[in-house]
Amino acid sequence: MRKEARERVGFKVDDGGRTIPLLAVAFVVIFFVSFALGRYPVDPITLVKVLLSRVVDIPVTWSRQVETVIFNIRLPRVLIGAFIGAGLSLSGLVYQGIFQNPMVSPDVLGSTSGAAVGSALGILLGMGYFSIGAMSFLGGLLAVAIVLLIARRVPSQPVLGLVLAGIMVSSLFNSTLSFIKLVADTDDVLPQITYYLIGSLTSTRDSDLVACAIIVSACSIILYLFRWPLNVMTLGEEEAVSLGVDTRLTRLVAIACATLMTAVSTAAAGMIGWIGLVIPHLVRMMTGCDYRKTIPATLLLGSSFLMAVDTISRIATTSEIPIGILTSFIGAPFFLYLIIREGRRT
C-alpha cells in the first residue's frame, strides 16, 4: 500500500524495522525471567542447562526438584500465558481493524460472554475439567454464530449489523450468566464460578496448552496471509471493493480467527480483560497500522505482557493474585492515559 493511503487511517507510519527486533528481545528476556522468579527461584544458567538437557547430553548438576519445577510447573504456565496473551491481543487488533473502531475489544461479538456462560453452566452441572473447557469453547462459538446469523439480516450495513447484534447477544448471555450465579449453591458452586470469571492461569493444564498453541498459531498464520486485504479494508468498504478485495470473505475469515482465539483463551484461563483493547493501541503507536508489522508486533507484545503480569501475580503476595485483576489495574489507567493524550492532540 502507498504511504499516503496508510496515513489516512489515522496512525503514524513506521517501517517497524527496529520495533519488532526489540519486542523479540523483550519477549526472550521476560520468558527467562518468568522461569527464574517464583517461590522456587531458578537462576538463568541452571534454567538453560535444564532446558538443553532434553536435547543435548549435559552432566546433571541440579536437583530433581529444580527439574520438576521447570518442566511440570513453570514451562506449561509460561507457555500458555504467552499463547493466551498473543491470542487475545491479536483478536483485539483484528476486531478494531475490521470494525474501524479503536474502542472495540475481543468481546465485541459476545464470544467472551458466551464462553463465560458455557463454563458457568458446566460448573453448575458438576461437569469435569475437560467438559467445562469444552462447554466454554462451544459457548463462545455459539454466541458469535448467533451474531453472524442476525447480522446477515442487515446486508446493507454489515459492520453496524455485527456491532448491534454483538451488543444484544452479549447482554443476553450476561443475563443468563447472572441467572446461573443466582441459582448456584453459594457455599461451593458460586465461589468456583466467581473465581473462574476473574481469570487465572493457576488451574490450566497441558491439554489447554495444546489447544491454545494449535489454535492461536494456526489463526495467526491465516491472518498474516490475509494481511494485504486487511490493510485495504482499513480504507473503507467501497475503496476495498474497488481494489478487488473480497470484503465479505476477508471479514468472515478475520472474525472466525479472532473468535476462535478468544474462545480458546477464555476456556483455558477465564475472562482476562483489557489486554485485547490496550495492546493493539500500543502496537500501532510503535509500528503504524500496516498489518505486515502490527501482527508480529502484537503477538510479541501481547505474549510478553501477559507473561510479565502472570509473574507479578505469582510473586507479589503469598497468595496468588488472579491475573484478570492485575490486567484491569494496569490496563484501565493506561487506556485512560491514551484517551487524554489523543484528546489533547485533537
XYZ file of C-alpha atoms in Angstrom:
346
model
C 0.000 0.000 0.000
C 1.064 3.592 -0.585
C 2.287 5.599 2.381
C -0.395 8.222 1.774
C -3.113 5.589 1.984
C -1.802 4.261 5.258
C -1.576 7.737 6.760
C -5.264 8.261 6.027
C -6.146 5.530 8.530
C -5.067 7.788 11.386
C -1.917 6.177 12.819
C 1.690 7.132 12.380
C 3.692 5.382 9.686
C 6.780 3.420 10.657
C 8.531 0.538 8.981
C 8.818 -1.337 12.299
C 12.411 -2.239 11.442
C 13.651 -1.611 14.957
C 10.476 -2.161 16.939
C 9.916 -5.830 16.116
C 13.505 -6.933 16.942
C 13.318 -5.011 20.231
C 9.999 -6.677 21.054
C 11.542 -10.056 20.240
C 14.427 -9.371 22.624
C 11.970 -8.260 25.310
C 9.974 -11.447 24.790
C 13.062 -13.635 25.320
C 14.101 -11.696 28.433
C 10.633 -11.861 30.003
C 10.375 -15.554 29.071
C 13.504 -16.402 31.062
C 12.649 -14.036 33.919
C 9.263 -15.762 34.259
C 11.087 -19.034 34.872
C 13.602 -17.535 37.274
C 11.137 -15.804 39.610
C 8.721 -17.534 41.943
C 8.535 -19.394 45.231
C 11.351 -21.636 43.954
C 13.816 -19.294 42.158
C 15.853 -20.775 39.319
C 18.949 -18.918 38.104
C 19.244 -18.371 34.309
C 22.311 -20.587 33.852
C 20.656 -23.543 35.551
C 17.497 -22.914 33.546
C 19.381 -23.018 30.242
C 21.174 -26.206 31.272
C 17.945 -27.929 32.288
C 16.197 -26.945 29.065
C 19.152 -28.050 26.934
C 19.388 -31.351 28.816
C 16.312 -32.560 26.928
C 18.097 -32.265 23.564
C 21.819 -32.390 24.475
C 23.694 -34.717 26.805
C 24.709 -32.445 29.714
C 26.082 -33.511 33.127
C 23.362 -33.154 35.750
C 24.406 -30.510 38.303
C 20.935 -29.597 39.529
C 18.467 -31.240 41.864
C 15.471 -33.260 40.772
C 13.248 -30.657 42.407
C 14.513 -27.918 40.066
C 13.746 -30.059 37.030
C 10.248 -30.776 38.326
C 9.559 -27.077 38.951
C 10.714 -26.102 35.443
C 9.046 -28.796 33.340
C 5.939 -29.617 35.360
C 5.001 -26.206 36.755
C 6.740 -23.245 35.128
C 7.058 -24.313 31.484
C 3.356 -25.125 30.831
C 2.215 -21.998 32.651
C 4.650 -19.614 30.961
C 3.895 -21.034 27.517
C 0.124 -20.920 27.900
C 0.384 -17.366 29.235
C 2.344 -16.430 26.115
C -0.199 -18.020 23.768
C -3.212 -16.529 25.570
C -1.642 -13.071 25.628
C -0.806 -13.312 21.931
C -4.271 -14.629 21.017
C -6.270 -12.016 22.928
C -4.073 -9.167 21.690
C -4.264 -10.255 18.065
C -8.035 -10.694 18.387
C -8.332 -7.113 19.604
C -6.163 -5.853 16.744
C -8.288 -7.646 14.153
C -11.619 -6.574 15.642
C -10.516 -2.940 15.841
C -9.411 -3.041 12.220
C -12.487 -4.842 10.881
C -14.914 -2.555 12.714
C -12.696 0.524 12.224
C -13.218 1.407 15.874
C -10.302 1.733 18.342
C -12.677 1.134 21.287
C -13.507 -2.422 20.193
C -12.234 -5.350 22.265
C -12.304 -9.161 21.737
C -15.696 -9.494 23.433
C -17.459 -7.217 20.917
C -19.276 -10.146 19.280
C -20.177 -11.851 22.539
C -17.536 -14.592 22.402
C -16.264 -13.827 25.912
C -19.786 -13.707 27.367
C -20.716 -16.937 25.596
C -17.617 -18.697 26.880
C -18.333 -17.467 30.416
C -21.890 -18.815 30.258
C -20.665 -22.153 28.932
C -18.116 -22.594 31.695
C -20.508 -21.406 34.406
C -23.141 -23.855 33.188
C -20.572 -26.646 33.211
C -19.580 -25.826 36.783
C -23.249 -25.619 37.829
C -23.932 -29.072 36.360
C -20.921 -30.553 38.140
C -19.008 -31.448 34.967
C -15.348 -32.408 34.916
C -12.473 -30.131 33.985
C -12.335 -31.084 30.303
C -16.105 -30.889 29.902
C -16.149 -27.394 31.417
C -13.453 -26.287 28.997
C -15.383 -27.738 26.068
C -18.595 -26.030 27.227
C -16.766 -22.724 27.483
C -15.320 -23.034 23.984
C -18.649 -24.037 22.448
C -20.431 -21.229 24.295
C -18.120 -18.653 22.734
C -18.631 -20.079 19.252
C -22.411 -20.229 19.759
C -22.582 -16.557 20.722
C -20.679 -15.455 17.627
C -22.711 -17.776 15.390
C -25.908 -16.104 16.630
C -24.394 -12.677 15.965
C -23.439 -13.640 12.408
C -26.913 -15.014 11.698
C -28.528 -11.799 12.920
C -26.070 -9.614 11.014
C -26.969 -11.373 7.764
C -30.369 -9.690 8.037
C -28.617 -6.315 7.631
C -26.689 -6.783 4.351
C -26.626 -3.072 3.531
C -24.620 -2.200 6.668
C -22.666 -5.327 7.693
C -20.383 -3.656 10.242
C -23.245 -1.881 12.009
C -25.264 -5.096 11.985
C -22.421 -7.031 13.608
C -21.879 -4.415 16.317
C -25.563 -4.102 17.230
C -26.072 -7.866 17.181
C -22.974 -8.300 19.338
C -24.297 -5.856 21.924
C -27.659 -7.635 22.029
C -26.179 -11.142 22.272
C -23.646 -10.062 24.922
C -26.463 -8.604 27.004
C -28.473 -11.798 26.636
C -25.572 -14.028 27.662
C -24.640 -11.748 30.572
C -28.211 -12.016 31.837
C -28.000 -15.798 31.516
C -24.748 -15.744 33.473
C -26.391 -13.697 36.228
C -29.226 -16.219 36.429
C -26.754 -19.113 36.704
C -24.954 -17.349 39.546
C -28.313 -16.681 41.227
C -29.321 -20.350 41.320
C -25.833 -21.691 42.081
C -25.013 -23.072 45.512
C -23.480 -20.193 47.484
C -21.195 -22.453 49.540
C -19.491 -24.401 46.761
C -20.519 -23.691 43.170
C -20.812 -19.887 43.234
C -17.226 -19.325 44.503
C -15.919 -21.567 41.697
C -17.832 -19.604 39.065
C -16.724 -16.267 40.529
C -13.052 -17.270 40.649
C -13.179 -18.552 37.083
C -14.697 -15.313 35.807
C -11.883 -13.281 37.378
C -9.330 -15.013 35.149
C -6.301 -17.019 36.256
C -3.619 -19.369 34.902
C -3.484 -21.396 38.110
C -5.691 -24.297 37.021
C -4.602 -24.553 33.381
C -3.437 -27.973 32.182
C -1.355 -29.468 29.414
C -4.451 -30.043 27.286
C -5.221 -26.305 27.491
C -1.692 -25.535 26.340
C -2.008 -27.837 23.338
C -5.365 -26.349 22.320
C -4.159 -22.753 22.706
C -0.912 -23.449 20.859
C -2.647 -25.070 17.879
C -5.499 -22.566 17.506
C -3.504 -19.380 18.176
C -0.662 -20.474 15.873
C -2.991 -21.524 13.046
C -5.138 -18.387 13.278
C -2.069 -16.126 13.428
C -0.695 -17.674 10.234
C -4.042 -17.334 8.454
C -4.405 -13.686 9.498
C -0.879 -12.909 8.346
C -1.693 -14.435 4.965
C -4.659 -12.037 4.790
C -2.521 -9.026 5.758
C -2.968 -7.221 2.431
C -6.806 -7.459 2.307
C -6.930 -6.378 5.954
C -4.768 -3.365 5.135
C -7.020 -2.364 2.256
C -10.194 -2.753 4.328
C -8.970 -0.070 6.750
C -9.566 2.400 3.907
C -13.291 1.661 3.830
C -15.701 -0.828 2.289
C -16.144 0.891 -1.077
C -12.462 1.526 -1.699
C -11.569 -2.040 -0.706
C -14.087 -3.422 -3.210
C -12.768 -1.119 -5.914
C -9.279 -2.506 -5.320
C -10.508 -6.060 -5.826
C -10.752 -7.230 -2.224
C -13.451 -9.735 -1.319
C -14.567 -7.861 1.787
C -17.123 -10.461 2.835
C -14.580 -13.313 2.780
C -11.915 -11.219 4.498
C -14.320 -10.134 7.231
C -15.541 -13.703 7.758
C -12.008 -15.130 7.997
C -10.859 -12.369 10.346
C -13.878 -12.707 12.644
C -13.619 -16.517 12.668
C -9.922 -16.458 13.604
C -10.362 -13.754 16.250
C -13.342 -15.592 17.730
C -11.531 -18.929 17.892
C -8.555 -17.340 19.664
C -10.790 -15.510 22.132
C -12.899 -18.584 22.844
C -9.973 -20.938 23.453
C -8.230 -18.348 25.659
C -11.359 -17.774 27.747
C -11.962 -21.506 28.028
C -8.429 -22.048 29.343
C -7.994 -19.108 31.717
C -11.337 -17.383 32.219
C -12.115 -13.754 31.424
C -8.923 -11.705 31.110
C -9.849 -8.168 30.210
C -8.139 -5.091 28.766
C -5.239 -6.849 27.052
C -7.125 -7.068 23.744
C -8.020 -3.384 23.991
C -4.737 -1.811 25.124
C -2.037 -3.865 23.364
C -3.233 -3.048 19.800
C -3.095 0.673 20.647
C 0.470 0.335 21.900
C 1.493 -1.591 18.797
C 0.033 0.964 16.414
C 1.790 3.747 18.312
C 5.090 1.940 17.735
C 4.753 0.488 14.235
C 1.854 2.224 12.496
C -1.157 0.459 11.022
C 0.412 -1.865 8.449
C -0.669 -5.431 9.280
C 2.646 -6.740 7.966
C 4.191 -5.173 11.064
C 1.318 -4.982 13.527
C 0.538 -8.720 13.503
C 4.019 -9.950 14.573
C 4.455 -6.957 16.911
C 1.094 -7.650 18.567
C 1.928 -11.322 19.061
C 5.257 -10.465 20.713
C 3.991 -7.614 22.888
C 0.790 -9.390 23.937
C 2.594 -12.575 24.971
C 5.314 -10.610 26.787
C 2.745 -8.524 28.638
C 0.737 -11.471 29.929
C 3.869 -13.410 30.929
C 5.058 -10.373 32.885
C 1.681 -9.861 34.571
C 1.473 -13.551 35.471
C 4.939 -13.379 37.017
C 3.841 -10.409 39.121
C 0.712 -12.290 40.190
C 2.868 -15.167 41.454
C 5.409 -13.141 43.425
C 3.501 -10.044 44.597
C 1.845 -11.706 47.589
C 1.972 -15.007 49.429
C -1.384 -15.978 47.910
C -1.533 -15.666 44.140
C -3.460 -12.711 42.702
C -5.857 -13.626 39.849
C -4.363 -12.336 36.629
C -7.614 -10.730 35.499
C -7.429 -8.309 38.431
C -3.909 -7.206 37.550
C -4.669 -6.680 33.861
C -7.537 -4.388 34.877
C -5.333 -2.451 37.310
C -2.733 -1.934 34.582
C -4.957 -1.647 31.519
C -7.639 0.764 32.735
C -5.304 3.611 33.842
C -3.188 3.233 30.724
C -6.222 3.366 28.457
C -7.364 6.494 30.295
C -3.945 7.984 29.557
C -4.381 7.167 25.859
C -7.778 8.880 25.792
C -6.410 12.036 27.440
C -3.363 12.009 25.154
C -5.427 11.731 21.986
C -7.873 14.355 23.260
C -5.094 16.884 23.800
C -3.639 16.122 20.377
C -7.030 16.648 18.738
